[in-house]
XYZ file of C-alpha atoms in Angstrom:
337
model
C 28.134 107.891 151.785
C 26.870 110.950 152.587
C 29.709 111.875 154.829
C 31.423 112.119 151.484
C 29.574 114.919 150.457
C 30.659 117.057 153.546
C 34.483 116.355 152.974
C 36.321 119.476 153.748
C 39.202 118.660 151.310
C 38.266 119.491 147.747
C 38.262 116.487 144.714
C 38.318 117.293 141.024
C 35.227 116.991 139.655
C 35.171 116.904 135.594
C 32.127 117.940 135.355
C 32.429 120.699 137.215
C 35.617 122.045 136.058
C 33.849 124.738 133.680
C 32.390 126.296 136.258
C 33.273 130.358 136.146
C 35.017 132.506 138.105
C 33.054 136.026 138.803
C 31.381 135.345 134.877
C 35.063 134.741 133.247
C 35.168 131.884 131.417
C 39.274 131.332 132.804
C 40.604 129.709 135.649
C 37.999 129.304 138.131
C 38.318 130.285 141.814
C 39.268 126.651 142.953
C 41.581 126.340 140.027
C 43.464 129.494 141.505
C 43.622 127.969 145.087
C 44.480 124.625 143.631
C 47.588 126.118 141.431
C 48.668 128.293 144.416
C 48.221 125.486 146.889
C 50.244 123.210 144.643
C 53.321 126.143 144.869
C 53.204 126.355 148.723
C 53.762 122.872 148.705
C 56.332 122.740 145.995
C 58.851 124.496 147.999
C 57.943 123.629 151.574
C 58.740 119.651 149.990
C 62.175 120.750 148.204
C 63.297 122.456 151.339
C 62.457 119.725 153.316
C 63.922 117.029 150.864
C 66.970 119.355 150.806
C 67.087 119.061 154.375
C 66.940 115.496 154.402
C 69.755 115.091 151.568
C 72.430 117.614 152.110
C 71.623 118.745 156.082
C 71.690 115.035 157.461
C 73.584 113.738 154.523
C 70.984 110.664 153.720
C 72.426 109.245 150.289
C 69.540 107.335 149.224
C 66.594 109.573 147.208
C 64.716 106.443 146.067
C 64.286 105.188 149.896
C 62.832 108.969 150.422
C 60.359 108.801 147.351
C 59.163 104.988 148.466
C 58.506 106.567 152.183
C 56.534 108.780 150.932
C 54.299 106.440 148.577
C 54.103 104.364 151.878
C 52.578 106.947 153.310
C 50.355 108.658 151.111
C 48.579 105.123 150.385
C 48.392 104.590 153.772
C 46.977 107.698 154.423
C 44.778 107.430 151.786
C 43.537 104.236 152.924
C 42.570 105.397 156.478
C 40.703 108.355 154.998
C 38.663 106.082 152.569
C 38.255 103.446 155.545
C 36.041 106.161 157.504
C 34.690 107.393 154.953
C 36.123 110.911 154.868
C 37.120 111.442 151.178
C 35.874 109.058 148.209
C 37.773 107.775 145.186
C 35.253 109.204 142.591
C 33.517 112.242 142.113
C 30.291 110.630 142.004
C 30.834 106.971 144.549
C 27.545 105.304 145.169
C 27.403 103.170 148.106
C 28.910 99.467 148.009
C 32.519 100.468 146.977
C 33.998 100.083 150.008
C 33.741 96.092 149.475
C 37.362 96.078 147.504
C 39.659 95.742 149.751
C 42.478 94.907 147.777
C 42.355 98.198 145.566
C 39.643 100.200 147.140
C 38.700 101.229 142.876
C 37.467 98.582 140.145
C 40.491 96.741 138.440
C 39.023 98.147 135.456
C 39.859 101.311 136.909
C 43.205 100.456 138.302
C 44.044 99.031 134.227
C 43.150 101.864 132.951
C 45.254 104.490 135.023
C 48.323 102.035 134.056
C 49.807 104.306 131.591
C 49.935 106.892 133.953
C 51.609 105.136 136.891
C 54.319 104.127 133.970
C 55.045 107.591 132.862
C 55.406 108.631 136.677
C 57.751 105.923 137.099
C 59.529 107.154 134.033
C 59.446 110.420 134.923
C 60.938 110.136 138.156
C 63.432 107.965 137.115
C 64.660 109.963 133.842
C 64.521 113.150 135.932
C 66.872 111.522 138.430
C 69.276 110.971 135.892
C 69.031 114.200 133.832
C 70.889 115.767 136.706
C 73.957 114.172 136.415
C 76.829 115.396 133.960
C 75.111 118.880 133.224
C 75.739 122.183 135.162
C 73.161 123.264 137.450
C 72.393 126.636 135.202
C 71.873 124.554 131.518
C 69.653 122.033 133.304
C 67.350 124.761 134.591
C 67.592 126.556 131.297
C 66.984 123.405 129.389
C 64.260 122.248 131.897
C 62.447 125.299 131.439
C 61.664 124.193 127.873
C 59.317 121.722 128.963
C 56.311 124.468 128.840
C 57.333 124.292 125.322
C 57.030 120.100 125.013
C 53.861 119.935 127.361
C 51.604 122.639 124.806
C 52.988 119.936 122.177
C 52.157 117.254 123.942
C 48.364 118.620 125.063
C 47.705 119.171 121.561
C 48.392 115.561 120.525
C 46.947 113.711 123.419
C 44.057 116.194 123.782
C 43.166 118.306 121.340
C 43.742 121.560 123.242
C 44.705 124.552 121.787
C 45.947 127.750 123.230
C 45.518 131.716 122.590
C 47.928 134.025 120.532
C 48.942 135.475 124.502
C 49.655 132.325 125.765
C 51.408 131.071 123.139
C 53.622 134.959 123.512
C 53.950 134.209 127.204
C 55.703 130.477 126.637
C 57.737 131.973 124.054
C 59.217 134.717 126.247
C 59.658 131.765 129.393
C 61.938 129.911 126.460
C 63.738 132.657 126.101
C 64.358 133.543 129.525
C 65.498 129.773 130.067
C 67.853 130.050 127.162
C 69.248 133.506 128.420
C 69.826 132.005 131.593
C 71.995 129.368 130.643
C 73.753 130.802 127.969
C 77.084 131.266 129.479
C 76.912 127.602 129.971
C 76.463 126.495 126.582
C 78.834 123.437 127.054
C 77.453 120.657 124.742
C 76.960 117.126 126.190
C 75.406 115.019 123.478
C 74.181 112.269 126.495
C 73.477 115.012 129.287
C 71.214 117.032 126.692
C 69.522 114.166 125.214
C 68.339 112.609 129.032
C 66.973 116.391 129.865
C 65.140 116.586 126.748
C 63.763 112.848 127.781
C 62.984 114.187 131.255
C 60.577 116.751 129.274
C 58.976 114.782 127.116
C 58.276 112.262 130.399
C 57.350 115.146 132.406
C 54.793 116.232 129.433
C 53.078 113.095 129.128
C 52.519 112.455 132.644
C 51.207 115.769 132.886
C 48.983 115.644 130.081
C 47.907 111.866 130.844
C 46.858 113.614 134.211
C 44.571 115.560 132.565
C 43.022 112.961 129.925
C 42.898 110.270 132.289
C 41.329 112.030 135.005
C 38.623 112.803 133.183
C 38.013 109.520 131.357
C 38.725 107.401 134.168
C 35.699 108.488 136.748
C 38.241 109.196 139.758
C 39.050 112.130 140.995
C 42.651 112.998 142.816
C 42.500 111.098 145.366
C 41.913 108.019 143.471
C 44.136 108.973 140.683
C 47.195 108.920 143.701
C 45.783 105.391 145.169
C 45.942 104.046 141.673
C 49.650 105.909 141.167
C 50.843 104.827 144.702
C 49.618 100.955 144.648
C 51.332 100.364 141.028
C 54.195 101.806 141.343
C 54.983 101.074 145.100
C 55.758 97.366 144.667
C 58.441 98.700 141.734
C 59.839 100.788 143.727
C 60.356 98.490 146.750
C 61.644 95.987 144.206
C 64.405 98.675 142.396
C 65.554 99.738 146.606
C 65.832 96.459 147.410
C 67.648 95.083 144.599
C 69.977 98.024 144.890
C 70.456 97.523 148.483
C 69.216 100.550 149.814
C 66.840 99.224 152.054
C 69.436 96.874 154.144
C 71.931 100.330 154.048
C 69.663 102.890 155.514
C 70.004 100.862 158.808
C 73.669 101.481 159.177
C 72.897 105.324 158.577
C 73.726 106.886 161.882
C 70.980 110.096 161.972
C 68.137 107.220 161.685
C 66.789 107.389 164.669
C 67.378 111.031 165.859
C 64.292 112.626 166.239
C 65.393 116.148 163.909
C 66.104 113.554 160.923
C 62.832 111.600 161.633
C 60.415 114.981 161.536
C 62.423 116.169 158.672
C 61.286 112.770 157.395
C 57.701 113.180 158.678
C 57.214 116.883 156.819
C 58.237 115.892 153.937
C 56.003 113.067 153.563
C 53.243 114.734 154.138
C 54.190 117.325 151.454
C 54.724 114.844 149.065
C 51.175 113.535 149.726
C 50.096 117.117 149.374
C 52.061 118.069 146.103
C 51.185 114.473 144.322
C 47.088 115.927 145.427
C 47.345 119.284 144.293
C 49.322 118.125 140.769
C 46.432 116.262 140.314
C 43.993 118.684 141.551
C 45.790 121.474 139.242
C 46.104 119.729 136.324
C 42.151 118.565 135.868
C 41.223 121.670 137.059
C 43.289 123.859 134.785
C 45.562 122.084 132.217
C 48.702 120.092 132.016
C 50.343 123.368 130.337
C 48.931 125.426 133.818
C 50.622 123.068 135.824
C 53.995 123.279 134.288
C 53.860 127.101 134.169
C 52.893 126.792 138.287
C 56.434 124.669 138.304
C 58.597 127.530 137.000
C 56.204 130.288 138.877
C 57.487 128.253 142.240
C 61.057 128.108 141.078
C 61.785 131.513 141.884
C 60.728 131.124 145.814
C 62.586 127.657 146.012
C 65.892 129.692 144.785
C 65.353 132.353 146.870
C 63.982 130.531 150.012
C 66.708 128.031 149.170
C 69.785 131.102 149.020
C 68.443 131.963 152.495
C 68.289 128.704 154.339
C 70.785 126.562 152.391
C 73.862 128.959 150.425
C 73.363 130.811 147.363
C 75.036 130.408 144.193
C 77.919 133.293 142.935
C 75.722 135.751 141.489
C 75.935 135.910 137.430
C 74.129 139.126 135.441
C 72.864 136.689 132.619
C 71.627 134.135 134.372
C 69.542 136.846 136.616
C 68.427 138.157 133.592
C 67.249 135.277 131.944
C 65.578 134.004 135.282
C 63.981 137.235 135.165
C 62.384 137.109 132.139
C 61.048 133.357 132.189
C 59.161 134.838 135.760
C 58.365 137.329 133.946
C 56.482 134.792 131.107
C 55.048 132.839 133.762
C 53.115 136.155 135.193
C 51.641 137.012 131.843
C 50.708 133.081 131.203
C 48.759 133.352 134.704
C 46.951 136.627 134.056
C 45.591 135.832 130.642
C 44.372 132.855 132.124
C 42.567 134.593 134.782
C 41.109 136.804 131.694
C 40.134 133.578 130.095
C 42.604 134.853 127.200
């Protein structure tokens, strides 16, 4: 496998994850490239996805999200067929004889708890958008920084500086600024968006523990994510009947709707790699401060392309200030604060 060793895409490597950065002991240099990698593809996906959805109208999300596990495991299959990328940071020769898996089963059972809290994640999230205004459910969302350093703590043991600590608190209250002219109380609505944070904070930090435990780096981490949770997502689409619908949906075959479908399956394969990437090479906190650092450009690339919303002094404000907490949580972690 020495082809392995020449790979031009990077894998996570645990062991390697303390390495410095110019003598700091903070993020390191691939840890920068990995969180601003995982941004870049952030929005490219949501515009994309929004182009899918509202642009050509397509109803069903779930068919989208089981497209794009379809491809990323058959992507990732053809790359570990020749030999390009491995499934561990360390893969001696004589793994390629599981064809079924392409990783132990012991491995594959032991990433199981993270392939359920994806699947609970992305369904939760799904339904912590409905019967909530757009501007609480960012404001509310944004309180998952909050959750995750919780979360961290319990599964993990990590602990965080006095700075960091000051730069979540001023995110919260930028998120709680920004929504406050919407403080309309839904006892269901707010209890499924607190849900979707506590989901979204245990896959994250499961990321983290379980990628270093398990002996795989990101690419087998998605293999393992993609090949349990595929066959429950084909099940849920077809028991719904999405999969029979999407053949009466007129923009199927025209060839704008299929490369809008294209792109953003290959940004989903790159987001799902660089969330992994991020998140072993950083922290599960990093990654969900790199989700509200990329919110800005989505709302501003998204005002350009798609339609703003009527613009509101408080909520621009509050936005504002929860950027403004995600800059200071990135620059004391460059100081190694």
């Amino acid at each position: 496998m020495d082809s392995v060793k020449n790979v031009a895409l990077p894998v996570s490597d645990p062991s390697k994850v303390r390495e410095n950065w110019k003598g700091r002991s903070g993020m390191t240099r691939r840890g920068a490239y990995a969180a601003a990698s995982y941004m870049a593809s952030a929005v490219l996906l949501v515009m994309f996805n929004k182009a899918a959805l509202s642009s050509y109208s397509f109803p069903y999300a779930n068919v989208i999200t089981l497209f794009q596990m379809i491809f990323s495991c058959s992507l990732l299959y053809v790359l570990k067929h020749y030999k390009i990328i491995s499934f561990t940071a360390e893969e001696p020769h004589g793994t390629d004889d599981k064809p079924t898996t392409l990783v132990s089963y012991k491995a594959l059972v032991h990433t199981l708890p993270l392939a359920v809290s994806y699947l609970l994640y992305m369904l939760v999230t799904m339904e912590s958008v409905r019967g909530i205004n757009i501007p609480m459910y960012t404001a509310l969302r944004r309180t998952t920084v909050a959750v995750t350093m919780i979360v961290e703590y319990l599964l993990t043991g990590k602990k965080h500086s006095l700075p960091v600590v000051g730069s979540v608190g001023i995110i919260l209250l930028g998120a709680f600024i920004a929504g406050a002219r919407d403080l309309s109380f839904d006892a269901y609505g707010y209890a499924v968006v607190f849900m979707a944070n506590l989901c979204t904070a245990i896959y994250l930090a499961l990321i983290a523990r379980i990628g270093k435990s398990s002996g795989l780096n990101s690419f087998g981490l998605m293999w393992c994510n993609g090949i349990i949770c595929g066959p429950m997502l084909l099940f849920w689409t077809s028991v719904r009947g999405d999969l029979g619908a999407i053949m009466k949906f007129p923009y199927l075959f025209l060839p704008g709707f299929q490369a809008v479908m294209l792109l953003s399956c290959i940004m989903a394969f790159a987001i799902n790699y660089f969330v992994f990437l991020n998140t072993t090479l950083n922290s599960a906190l990093t990654q969900t401060i790199c989700g509200n650092l990329k919110d800005l450009f989505t709302i501003s690339l998204g005002w350009l392309l798609f339609g703003g919303l009527p613009f509101d002094l408080l909520n621009t404000v509050g936005q504002f200030l929860a950027f403004l907490g995600s800059c200071l949580y990135a620059y004391y972690k460059l100081l190694g604060k």
